[in-house]
Coordinates of C-alpha atoms in Angstrom, one line a residue:
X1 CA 0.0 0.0 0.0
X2 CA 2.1 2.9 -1.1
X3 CA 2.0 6.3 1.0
X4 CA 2.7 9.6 -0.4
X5 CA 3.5 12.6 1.7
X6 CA 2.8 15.9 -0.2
X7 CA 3.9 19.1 2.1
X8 CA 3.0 22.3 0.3
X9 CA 2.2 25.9 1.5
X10 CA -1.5 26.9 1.9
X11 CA -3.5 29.0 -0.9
X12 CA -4.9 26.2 -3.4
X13 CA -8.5 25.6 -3.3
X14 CA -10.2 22.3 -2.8
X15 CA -11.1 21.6 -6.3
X16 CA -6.9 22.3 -6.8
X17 CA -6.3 19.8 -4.4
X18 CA -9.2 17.2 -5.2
X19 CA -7.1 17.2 -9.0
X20 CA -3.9 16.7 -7.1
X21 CA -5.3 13.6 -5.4
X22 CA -6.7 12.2 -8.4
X23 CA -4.0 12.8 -10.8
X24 CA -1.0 11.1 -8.3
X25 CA -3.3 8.6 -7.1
X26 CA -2.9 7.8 -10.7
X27 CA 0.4 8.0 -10.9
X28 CA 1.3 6.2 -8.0
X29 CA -1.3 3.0 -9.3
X30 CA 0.1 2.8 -12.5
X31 CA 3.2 2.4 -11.8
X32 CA 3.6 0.8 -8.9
X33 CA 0.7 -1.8 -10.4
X34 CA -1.8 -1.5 -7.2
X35 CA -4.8 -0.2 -7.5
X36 CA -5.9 2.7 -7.1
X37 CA -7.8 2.1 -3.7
X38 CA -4.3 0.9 -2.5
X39 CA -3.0 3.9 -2.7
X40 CA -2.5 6.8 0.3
X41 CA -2.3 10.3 0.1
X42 CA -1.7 13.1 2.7
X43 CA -1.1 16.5 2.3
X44 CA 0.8 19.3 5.0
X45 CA -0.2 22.4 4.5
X46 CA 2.8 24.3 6.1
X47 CA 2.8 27.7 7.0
X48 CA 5.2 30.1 4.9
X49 CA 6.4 31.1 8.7
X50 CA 7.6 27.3 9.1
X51 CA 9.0 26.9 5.7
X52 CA 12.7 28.0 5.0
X53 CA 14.8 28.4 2.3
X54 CA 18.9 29.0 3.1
X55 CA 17.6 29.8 6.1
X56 CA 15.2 32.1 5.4
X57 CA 11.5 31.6 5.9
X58 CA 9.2 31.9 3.0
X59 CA 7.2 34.4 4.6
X60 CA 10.0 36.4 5.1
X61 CA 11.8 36.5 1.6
X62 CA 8.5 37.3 0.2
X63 CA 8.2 40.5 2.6
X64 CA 11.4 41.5 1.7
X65 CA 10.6 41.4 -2.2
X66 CA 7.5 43.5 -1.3
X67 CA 9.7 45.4 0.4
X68 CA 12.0 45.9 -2.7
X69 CA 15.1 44.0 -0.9

C-alpha cells in the first residue's frame, strides 16, 4: 500500500487539491501496479512562517521582495 507525503504551503483551493489527489493517485497506481484504492495520500499544509529556504523563511523572503530588498 504505497504512501505519499505531499507538504506544500497553503493557498490552493479544494477543487486544486481534489485534482492533485486524483491525478498522483494515478500515478502512484500505475506504476507501482496496485490499484488505485491501495493507494494513500496526505497532504501538509505548512505555514510560509515554518517553511525556510537557506535559512530564510518563505514568509520572510516574500516580505522582503514586497519590500524591494
Amino acid at each position: 500500500m504505497p504512501l505519499v507525503q505531499i507538504s506544500m504551503l497553503p493557498g490552493r483551493s479544494a477543487e486544486q487539491k481534489r485534482a492533485l489527489l486524483a491525478e498522483v493517485t494515478e500515478a502512484v497506481a500505475r506504476t507501482c501496479k496496485v490499484a488505485p484504492e491501495q493507494v494513500r495520500i496526505l497532504i501538509a499544509e505548512i505555514p510560509a512562517e515554518h517553511w525556510a529556504v537557506a535559512g530564510i523563511s518563505i514568509a520572510e523572503s516574500a516580505a522582503r521582495k514586497k519590500e524591494g530588498r
